[in-house]
mmCIF file of C-alpha atoms and ligand atoms in Angstrom:
data_model
loop_
_atom_site.group_PDB
_atom_site.id
_atom_site.type_symbol
_atom_site.label_atom_id
_atom_site.label_comp_id
_atom_site.label_asym_id
_atom_site.label_seq_id
_atom_site.Cartn_x
_atom_site.Cartn_y
_atom_site.Cartn_z
ATOM 1 C CA UNK T 1 0.000 0.000 0.000
ATOM 2 C CA UNK T 2 1.262 3.488 -0.851
ATOM 3 C CA UNK T 3 -0.366 6.863 -0.327
ATOM 4 C CA UNK T 4 0.076 10.551 0.311
ATOM 5 C CA UNK T 5 -1.943 13.001 2.453
ATOM 6 C CA UNK T 6 -1.312 16.703 3.089
ATOM 7 C CA UNK T 7 -2.700 18.105 6.358
ATOM 8 C CA UNK T 8 -2.698 21.674 7.632
ATOM 9 C CA UNK T 9 -0.995 22.046 11.027
ATOM 10 C CA UNK T 10 -2.748 25.023 12.622
ATOM 11 C CA UNK T 11 -1.175 27.114 15.392
ATOM 12 C CA UNK T 12 -3.043 27.853 18.625
ATOM 13 C CA UNK T 13 -3.285 30.914 20.811
ATOM 14 C CA UNK T 14 -4.258 30.952 24.488
ATOM 15 C CA UNK T 15 -7.168 33.281 25.226
ATOM 16 C CA UNK T 16 -6.715 32.395 28.890
ATOM 17 C CA UNK T 17 -3.935 30.485 30.648
ATOM 18 C CA UNK T 18 -3.728 30.011 34.398
ATOM 19 C CA UNK T 19 -1.958 27.515 36.626
ATOM 20 C CA UNK T 20 -4.145 26.196 39.429
ATOM 21 C CA UNK T 21 -1.728 23.750 41.089
ATOM 22 C CA UNK T 22 1.089 21.289 40.621
ATOM 23 C CA UNK T 23 0.988 17.488 40.649
ATOM 24 C CA UNK T 24 3.411 15.437 42.718
ATOM 25 C CA UNK T 25 5.065 14.283 39.464
ATOM 26 C CA UNK T 26 5.959 17.930 38.687
ATOM 27 C CA UNK T 27 3.315 18.583 36.002
ATOM 28 C CA UNK T 28 1.454 21.885 36.350
ATOM 29 C CA UNK T 29 -2.336 21.802 36.479
ATOM 30 C CA UNK T 30 -3.723 24.310 34.002
ATOM 31 C CA UNK T 31 -7.025 26.005 33.361
ATOM 32 C CA UNK T 32 -7.669 28.151 30.312
ATOM 33 C CA UNK T 33 -9.034 28.441 26.801
ATOM 34 C CA UNK T 34 -7.193 27.568 23.594
ATOM 35 C CA UNK T 35 -8.178 28.841 20.158
ATOM 36 C CA UNK T 36 -7.051 27.430 16.791
ATOM 37 C CA UNK T 37 -5.946 30.041 14.242
ATOM 38 C CA UNK T 38 -5.366 29.930 10.475
ATOM 39 C CA UNK T 39 -1.585 30.501 10.722
ATOM 40 C CA UNK T 40 -0.313 27.069 9.710
ATOM 41 C CA UNK T 41 2.395 24.711 8.557
ATOM 42 C CA UNK T 42 1.696 22.248 5.727
ATOM 43 C CA UNK T 43 2.549 18.637 6.569
ATOM 44 C CA UNK T 44 2.713 16.122 3.705
ATOM 45 C CA UNK T 45 2.992 12.473 4.666
ATOM 46 C CA UNK T 46 3.924 9.667 2.221
ATOM 47 C CA UNK T 47 3.604 6.049 3.270
ATOM 48 C CA UNK T 48 4.826 2.891 1.591
ATOM 49 C CA UNK T 49 4.188 -0.494 3.203
ATOM 50 C CA UNK T 50 7.376 -2.449 3.955
ATOM 51 C CA UNK T 51 8.595 -5.090 6.371
ATOM 52 C CA UNK T 52 10.377 -2.553 8.575
ATOM 53 C CA UNK T 53 9.538 0.885 9.931
ATOM 54 C CA UNK T 54 11.567 3.864 8.751
ATOM 55 C CA UNK T 55 10.747 7.545 9.245
ATOM 56 C CA UNK T 56 12.354 10.284 7.156
ATOM 57 C CA UNK T 57 11.637 13.997 7.583
ATOM 58 C CA UNK T 58 12.442 16.991 5.365
ATOM 59 C CA UNK T 59 11.476 20.633 5.822
ATOM 60 C CA UNK T 60 11.372 24.063 4.212
ATOM 61 C CA UNK T 61 10.978 27.421 5.859
ATOM 62 C CA UNK T 62 13.104 27.237 8.995
ATOM 63 C CA UNK T 63 16.537 25.567 8.977
ATOM 64 C CA UNK T 64 16.592 25.629 12.815
ATOM 65 C CA UNK T 65 13.854 22.984 13.041
ATOM 66 C CA UNK T 66 15.243 19.519 13.885
ATOM 67 C CA UNK T 67 14.573 16.899 11.185
ATOM 68 C CA UNK T 68 15.572 13.825 13.188
ATOM 69 C CA UNK T 69 14.029 11.998 16.154
ATOM 70 C CA UNK T 70 13.892 15.292 18.100
ATOM 71 C CA UNK T 71 11.118 16.488 15.791
ATOM 72 C CA UNK T 72 7.705 15.880 17.347
ATOM 73 C CA UNK T 73 6.202 14.973 13.951
ATOM 74 C CA UNK T 74 8.861 12.288 13.504
ATOM 75 C CA UNK T 75 8.016 10.840 16.929
ATOM 76 C CA UNK T 76 4.306 11.035 16.145
ATOM 77 C CA UNK T 77 4.771 8.924 12.989
ATOM 78 C CA UNK T 78 6.694 6.334 14.977
ATOM 79 C CA UNK T 79 3.993 6.242 17.672
ATOM 80 C CA UNK T 80 1.173 5.926 15.109
ATOM 81 C CA UNK T 81 2.871 2.993 13.372
ATOM 82 C CA UNK T 82 3.264 1.236 16.731
ATOM 83 C CA UNK T 83 -0.328 1.987 17.809
ATOM 84 C CA UNK T 84 -1.792 0.611 14.554
ATOM 85 C CA UNK T 85 0.640 -2.261 14.034
ATOM 86 C CA UNK T 86 1.378 -1.053 10.463
ATOM 87 C CA UNK T 87 4.914 -1.338 9.133
ATOM 88 C CA UNK T 88 6.488 0.682 6.373
ATOM 89 C CA UNK T 89 8.371 3.756 5.354
ATOM 90 C CA UNK T 90 7.018 7.206 6.236
ATOM 91 C CA UNK T 91 8.295 10.395 4.603
ATOM 92 C CA UNK T 92 7.135 13.620 6.261
ATOM 93 C CA UNK T 93 7.663 16.995 4.606
ATOM 94 C CA UNK T 94 6.945 20.131 6.688
ATOM 95 C CA UNK T 95 6.584 23.599 5.209
ATOM 96 C CA UNK T 96 7.287 25.591 8.365
ATOM 97 C CA UNK T 97 5.485 28.925 8.749
ATOM 98 C CA UNK T 98 4.659 28.944 12.484
ATOM 99 C CA UNK T 99 7.384 30.752 14.480
ATOM 100 C CA UNK T 100 9.320 28.240 16.589
ATOM 101 C CA UNK T 101 9.448 28.316 20.387
ATOM 102 C CA UNK T 102 6.867 31.079 20.209
ATOM 103 C CA UNK T 103 4.059 29.813 22.432
ATOM 104 C CA UNK T 104 1.996 28.839 19.370
ATOM 105 C CA UNK T 105 2.408 25.030 19.720
ATOM 106 C CA UNK T 106 3.995 24.686 16.273
ATOM 107 C CA UNK T 107 5.708 21.392 17.100
ATOM 108 C CA UNK T 108 2.525 19.959 18.628
ATOM 109 C CA UNK T 109 0.549 21.103 15.561
ATOM 110 C CA UNK T 110 2.968 19.269 13.219
ATOM 111 C CA UNK T 111 2.747 16.124 15.366
ATOM 112 C CA UNK T 112 -1.059 16.324 15.399
ATOM 113 C CA UNK T 113 -1.193 16.808 11.607
ATOM 114 C CA UNK T 114 1.093 13.781 11.136
ATOM 115 C CA UNK T 115 -1.163 11.631 13.354
ATOM 116 C CA UNK T 116 -4.286 12.777 11.472
ATOM 117 C CA UNK T 117 -2.614 12.202 8.094
ATOM 118 C CA UNK T 118 -1.413 8.650 8.816
ATOM 119 C CA UNK T 119 -4.702 7.678 10.461
ATOM 120 C CA UNK T 120 -6.519 8.926 7.341
ATOM 121 C CA UNK T 121 -4.092 7.069 5.011
ATOM 122 C CA UNK T 122 -4.707 3.832 6.916
ATOM 123 C CA UNK T 123 -8.523 4.191 6.723
ATOM 124 C CA UNK T 124 -9.068 5.530 10.273
ATOM 125 C CA UNK T 125 -8.051 2.496 12.376
ATOM 126 C CA UNK T 126 -7.804 4.710 15.508
ATOM 127 C CA UNK T 127 -10.858 6.431 16.973
ATOM 128 C CA UNK T 128 -10.619 10.149 17.845
ATOM 129 C CA UNK T 129 -10.061 9.166 21.497
ATOM 130 C CA UNK T 130 -7.274 6.711 20.616
ATOM 131 C CA UNK T 131 -5.613 9.267 18.349
ATOM 132 C CA UNK T 132 -5.648 11.831 21.200
ATOM 133 C CA UNK T 133 -4.264 9.229 23.627
ATOM 134 C CA UNK T 134 -1.393 8.470 21.246
ATOM 135 C CA UNK T 135 -0.713 12.224 20.953
ATOM 136 C CA UNK T 136 -0.954 12.886 24.704
ATOM 137 C CA UNK T 137 1.916 10.452 25.326
ATOM 138 C CA UNK T 138 4.130 12.768 23.218
ATOM 139 C CA UNK T 139 3.031 16.189 24.491
ATOM 140 C CA UNK T 140 0.238 17.783 26.527
ATOM 141 C CA UNK T 141 -0.827 20.233 23.757
ATOM 142 C CA UNK T 142 -1.115 17.548 21.072
ATOM 143 C CA UNK T 143 -4.696 16.343 21.851
ATOM 144 C CA UNK T 144 -5.967 19.925 21.421
ATOM 145 C CA UNK T 145 -4.008 20.299 18.173
ATOM 146 C CA UNK T 146 -5.506 17.011 16.920
ATOM 147 C CA UNK T 147 -9.074 18.204 17.574
ATOM 148 C CA UNK T 148 -8.801 21.945 16.836
ATOM 149 C CA UNK T 149 -11.489 24.606 17.332
ATOM 150 C CA UNK T 150 -11.881 26.366 20.681
ATOM 151 C CA UNK T 151 -11.672 24.476 23.962
ATOM 152 C CA UNK T 152 -11.379 24.935 27.676
ATOM 153 C CA UNK T 153 -8.161 23.129 28.577
ATOM 154 C CA UNK T 154 -7.694 21.703 32.055
ATOM 155 C CA UNK T 155 -5.565 19.078 33.791
ATOM 156 C CA UNK T 156 -2.092 19.110 32.256
ATOM 157 C CA UNK T 157 -3.691 20.478 29.087
ATOM 158 C CA UNK T 158 -5.245 17.162 28.144
ATOM 159 C CA UNK T 159 -8.793 17.618 29.502
ATOM 160 C CA UNK T 160 -10.687 19.316 26.698
ATOM 161 C CA UNK T 161 -14.187 20.787 26.684
ATOM 162 C CA UNK T 162 -15.359 22.451 23.456
ATOM 163 C CA UNK T 163 -16.726 26.007 23.794
ATOM 164 C CA UNK T 164 -17.836 28.806 21.483
ATOM 165 C CA UNK T 165 -15.018 30.280 19.388
ATOM 166 C CA UNK T 166 -13.965 33.888 18.840
ATOM 167 C CA UNK T 167 -16.606 35.992 17.102
ATOM 168 C CA UNK T 168 -15.667 37.152 13.559
ATOM 169 C CA UNK T 169 -12.395 39.092 13.792
ATOM 170 C CA UNK T 170 -8.890 39.359 12.338
ATOM 171 C CA UNK T 171 -5.735 38.567 14.262
ATOM 172 C CA UNK T 172 -2.167 39.798 14.034
ATOM 173 C CA UNK T 173 0.416 37.393 15.435
ATOM 174 C CA UNK T 174 3.996 38.589 15.816
ATOM 175 C CA UNK T 175 7.106 37.829 17.784
ATOM 176 C CA UNK T 176 10.596 39.232 18.126
ATOM 177 C CA UNK T 177 13.615 38.577 20.265
ATOM 178 C CA UNK T 178 14.667 35.202 21.595
ATOM 179 C CA UNK T 179 12.302 32.218 21.659
ATOM 180 C CA UNK T 180 11.237 30.987 25.076
ATOM 181 C CA UNK T 181 12.056 27.590 26.554
ATOM 182 C CA UNK T 182 8.742 26.441 28.035
ATOM 183 C CA UNK T 183 10.396 24.454 30.900
ATOM 184 C CA UNK T 184 12.427 27.541 31.903
ATOM 185 C CA UNK T 185 9.288 29.694 31.891
ATOM 186 C CA UNK T 186 7.565 27.198 34.204
ATOM 187 C CA UNK T 187 10.627 27.143 36.489
ATOM 188 C CA UNK T 188 10.469 30.948 36.775
ATOM 189 C CA UNK T 189 6.759 30.756 37.673
ATOM 190 C CA UNK T 190 7.521 28.070 40.287
ATOM 191 C CA UNK T 191 9.997 30.447 41.930
ATOM 192 C CA UNK T 192 7.541 33.307 41.824
ATOM 193 C CA UNK T 193 4.514 31.391 43.094
ATOM 194 C CA UNK T 194 6.175 29.165 45.738
ATOM 195 C CA UNK T 195 5.910 26.031 43.597
ATOM 196 C CA UNK T 196 2.130 26.418 43.432
ATOM 197 C CA UNK T 197 1.663 24.682 46.785
ATOM 198 C CA UNK T 198 -1.176 27.156 47.498
ATOM 199 C CA UNK T 199 -3.920 28.335 45.161
ATOM 200 C CA UNK T 200 -2.762 31.303 43.049
ATOM 201 C CA UNK T 201 -5.491 33.883 42.540
ATOM 202 C CA UNK T 202 -8.770 32.936 40.961
ATOM 203 C CA UNK T 203 -8.809 31.312 37.572
ATOM 204 C CA UNK T 204 -12.127 32.120 36.032
ATOM 205 C CA UNK T 205 -12.355 31.052 32.408
ATOM 206 C CA UNK T 206 -16.132 30.606 32.854
ATOM 207 C CA UNK T 207 -16.612 34.365 32.442
ATOM 208 C CA UNK T 208 -14.494 34.375 29.280
ATOM 209 C CA UNK T 209 -16.393 31.335 27.961
ATOM 210 C CA UNK T 210 -19.672 33.138 28.676
ATOM 211 C CA UNK T 211 -18.506 36.179 26.662
ATOM 212 C CA UNK T 212 -17.460 33.858 23.793
ATOM 213 C CA UNK T 213 -20.906 32.262 23.912
ATOM 214 C CA UNK T 214 -22.521 35.711 23.660
ATOM 215 C CA UNK T 215 -20.211 36.700 20.776
ATOM 216 C CA UNK T 216 -19.173 39.865 22.601
ATOM 217 C CA UNK T 217 -15.670 40.668 21.337
ATOM 218 C CA UNK T 218 -14.916 43.590 23.711
ATOM 219 C CA UNK T 219 -15.872 41.541 26.783
ATOM 220 C CA UNK T 220 -13.891 38.543 25.499
ATOM 221 C CA UNK T 221 -10.798 40.742 25.161
ATOM 222 C CA UNK T 222 -11.358 42.251 28.625
ATOM 223 C CA UNK T 223 -11.438 38.763 30.153
ATOM 224 C CA UNK T 224 -8.282 37.384 28.523
ATOM 225 C CA UNK T 225 -5.402 36.556 30.873
ATOM 226 C CA UNK T 226 -2.061 34.751 30.797
ATOM 227 C CA UNK T 227 -0.027 33.970 33.922
ATOM 228 C CA UNK T 228 3.180 33.790 31.851
ATOM 229 C CA UNK T 229 2.927 37.297 30.435
ATOM 230 C CA UNK T 230 4.505 39.355 33.232
ATOM 231 C CA UNK T 231 7.374 36.849 33.632
ATOM 232 C CA UNK T 232 8.257 36.876 29.945
ATOM 233 C CA UNK T 233 7.758 40.663 29.621
ATOM 234 C CA UNK T 234 10.657 41.113 32.036
ATOM 235 C CA UNK T 235 12.925 39.044 29.780
ATOM 236 C CA UNK T 236 11.750 40.022 26.338
ATOM 237 C CA UNK T 237 11.004 43.741 25.882
ATOM 238 C CA UNK T 238 9.394 43.106 22.479
ATOM 239 C CA UNK T 239 6.314 41.569 24.123
ATOM 240 C CA UNK T 240 5.285 44.955 25.461
ATOM 241 C CA UNK T 241 6.418 46.792 22.324
ATOM 242 C CA UNK T 242 4.220 44.590 20.111
ATOM 243 C CA UNK T 243 1.252 44.709 22.501
ATOM 244 C CA UNK T 244 1.403 48.495 22.715
ATOM 245 C CA UNK T 245 1.828 48.969 18.953
ATOM 246 C CA UNK T 246 -1.172 46.743 18.197
ATOM 247 C CA UNK T 247 -3.320 48.418 20.860
ATOM 248 C CA UNK T 248 -2.442 51.872 19.525
ATOM 249 C CA UNK T 249 -3.478 50.710 16.062
ATOM 250 C CA UNK T 250 -6.934 49.789 17.355
ATOM 251 C CA UNK T 251 -6.682 46.186 18.565
ATOM 252 C CA UNK T 252 -9.659 45.415 20.808
ATOM 253 C CA UNK T 253 -7.283 43.271 22.858
ATOM 254 C CA UNK T 254 -3.656 42.120 22.682
ATOM 255 C CA UNK T 255 -1.878 39.511 24.788
ATOM 256 C CA UNK T 256 1.040 37.093 24.777
ATOM 257 C CA UNK T 257 0.238 33.504 23.763
ATOM 258 C CA UNK T 258 1.265 30.529 25.925
ATOM 259 C CA UNK T 259 4.769 30.831 27.314
ATOM 260 C CA UNK T 260 5.529 33.441 24.666
ATOM 261 C CA UNK T 261 7.044 35.411 23.271
ATOM 262 C CA UNK T 262 4.452 35.589 20.436
ATOM 263 C CA UNK T 263 1.812 38.255 20.924
ATOM 264 C CA UNK T 264 -1.585 38.334 19.235
ATOM 265 C CA UNK T 265 -3.791 41.347 18.649
ATOM 266 C CA UNK T 266 -7.519 40.993 17.968
ATOM 267 C CA UNK T 267 -9.020 43.456 15.467
ATOM 268 C CA UNK T 268 -12.608 43.882 14.326
ATOM 269 C CA UNK T 269 -11.681 43.966 10.617
ATOM 270 C CA UNK T 270 -8.978 42.621 8.328
ATOM 271 C CA UNK T 271 -8.234 46.183 7.206
ATOM 272 C CA UNK T 272 -7.444 47.256 10.782
ATOM 273 C CA UNK T 273 -5.344 44.130 11.304
ATOM 274 C CA UNK T 274 -3.336 44.879 8.132
ATOM 275 C CA UNK T 275 -2.722 48.400 9.477
ATOM 276 C CA UNK T 276 -1.535 46.891 12.780
ATOM 277 C CA UNK T 277 0.830 44.573 10.921
ATOM 278 C CA UNK T 278 2.122 47.476 8.780
ATOM 279 C CA UNK T 279 2.928 49.398 11.962
ATOM 280 C CA UNK T 280 4.914 46.425 13.297
ATOM 281 C CA UNK T 281 6.792 46.169 9.985
ATOM 282 C CA UNK T 282 7.586 49.898 10.220
ATOM 283 C CA UNK T 283 9.378 49.257 13.518
ATOM 284 C CA UNK T 284 11.171 46.187 12.164
ATOM 285 C CA UNK T 285 8.985 43.397 13.567
ATOM 286 C CA UNK T 286 7.547 40.672 11.346
ATOM 287 C CA UNK T 287 4.269 38.887 11.830
ATOM 288 C CA UNK T 288 1.171 37.797 9.984
ATOM 289 C CA UNK T 289 -2.550 38.375 9.766
ATOM 290 C CA UNK T 290 -4.801 35.367 10.303
ATOM 291 C CA UNK T 291 -8.293 34.428 11.474
ATOM 292 C CA UNK T 292 -9.771 32.162 14.152
ATOM 293 C CA UNK T 293 -10.578 28.574 13.096
ATOM 294 C CA UNK T 294 -13.574 27.666 15.226
ATOM 295 C CA UNK T 295 -14.531 24.309 13.742
ATOM 296 C CA UNK T 296 -13.114 21.016 15.001
ATOM 297 C CA UNK T 297 -11.241 18.877 12.460
ATOM 298 C CA UNK T 298 -12.810 15.747 11.013
ATOM 299 C CA UNK T 299 -11.138 12.688 12.549
ATOM 300 C CA UNK T 300 -13.067 9.890 10.834
HETATM 301 P P1 ATP U 1 4.292 25.321 23.096
HETATM 302 O O1 ATP U 1 3.397 26.488 22.841
HETATM 303 O O2 ATP U 1 3.598 23.978 22.962
HETATM 304 O O3 ATP U 1 5.144 25.438 24.329
HETATM 305 P P2 ATP U 1 6.125 26.439 21.245
HETATM 306 O O4 ATP U 1 5.292 27.027 20.139
HETATM 307 O O5 ATP U 1 6.609 27.383 22.281
HETATM 308 O O6 ATP U 1 5.338 25.258 21.891
HETATM 309 P P3 ATP U 1 7.547 24.859 19.321
HETATM 310 O O7 ATP U 1 7.525 25.713 18.100
HETATM 311 O O8 ATP U 1 6.653 23.683 19.337
HETATM 312 O O9 ATP U 1 7.375 25.722 20.646
HETATM 313 O O10 ATP U 1 9.075 24.397 19.496
HETATM 314 C C1 ATP U 1 9.704 24.174 20.710
HETATM 315 C C2 ATP U 1 10.977 23.347 20.428
HETATM 316 O O11 ATP U 1 10.573 22.043 19.998
HETATM 317 C C3 ATP U 1 11.812 23.914 19.299
HETATM 318 O O12 ATP U 1 12.825 24.728 19.781
HETATM 319 C C4 ATP U 1 12.335 22.682 18.579
HETATM 320 O O13 ATP U 1 13.669 22.393 18.941
HETATM 321 C C5 ATP U 1 11.479 21.522 19.013
HETATM 322 N N1 ATP U 1 10.643 20.931 17.930
HETATM 323 C C6 ATP U 1 10.426 19.632 17.768
HETATM 324 N N2 ATP U 1 9.625 19.399 16.713
HETATM 325 C C7 ATP U 1 9.293 20.586 16.194
HETATM 326 C C8 ATP U 1 8.469 20.987 15.111
HETATM 327 N N3 ATP U 1 7.844 20.102 14.313
HETATM 328 N N4 ATP U 1 8.325 22.299 14.884
HETATM 329 C C9 ATP U 1 8.952 23.193 15.688
HETATM 330 N N5 ATP U 1 9.761 22.866 16.714
HETATM 331 C C10 ATP U 1 9.930 21.574 16.986
#
């Protein structure tokens, strides 16, 4: 059997991200809302049945991305072959557009797209739940990236509850300065919040979810929050520069995504978003305009 499938690997932004505790195994317990956006990599997967498993990965767009077993998409292919009992040669090609180490889950998105692509090529042997389980073993953000849309994310990021997505709007996503190591960002938060042995403030994504349900963009933006933002702002001055520039250009809201340093601005119209992006370009910062993707992906 041979076949080829190309899947879009969509980035995510965090509309809300709080830490509500820490497990004894060191994992942080999260509560927040993730939103899929149209900024994406393209992942093409070729499969040829053979007696032995081999995985081969090539990429365009960012020479810094690993193409060996350190790449999450590579590991996803390996895991999918094992989970389905198929054997053969997998060639993955990634056209990389999502900024790396930016808090946009680019690696998780590529892994999720690889899992979806191989499952499709094999005629959907794994159910949606099994596909998410296979992904969760590789990274906490992967189940969300497999399903897409807008979801409340709890637990270590693996407990997903669908909710209403962003109302019609245009987004600018930009980042500058050094990428952020997610483990280091967590370590800094641990220092700041005494290892999360006591509850830290009130996490209240219900109010944000309610505003999403009502389609009220101003209230949604007023209820966005990200516990990582102040920590990363101290290390990367561009976070504030980008947020301020987008707000001055009329963004209804602007905030850092995940552990940063990418910042997104939410505009009512594409025209306003393009003006926001032009302002960033004027001060030497690159980014892109995209839209929310509110629908979940088809997994069968
Ligand atoms: P998250 O928001 O989930 O913390 P991120 O967007 O901050 O993720 P990624 O772009 O996923 O970060 O990359 C983090 C690191 O993972 C990179 O520095 C890179 O070495 C490694 N990596 C592994 N596979 C990939 C991939 N397919 N794309 C990008 N980075 C990858």
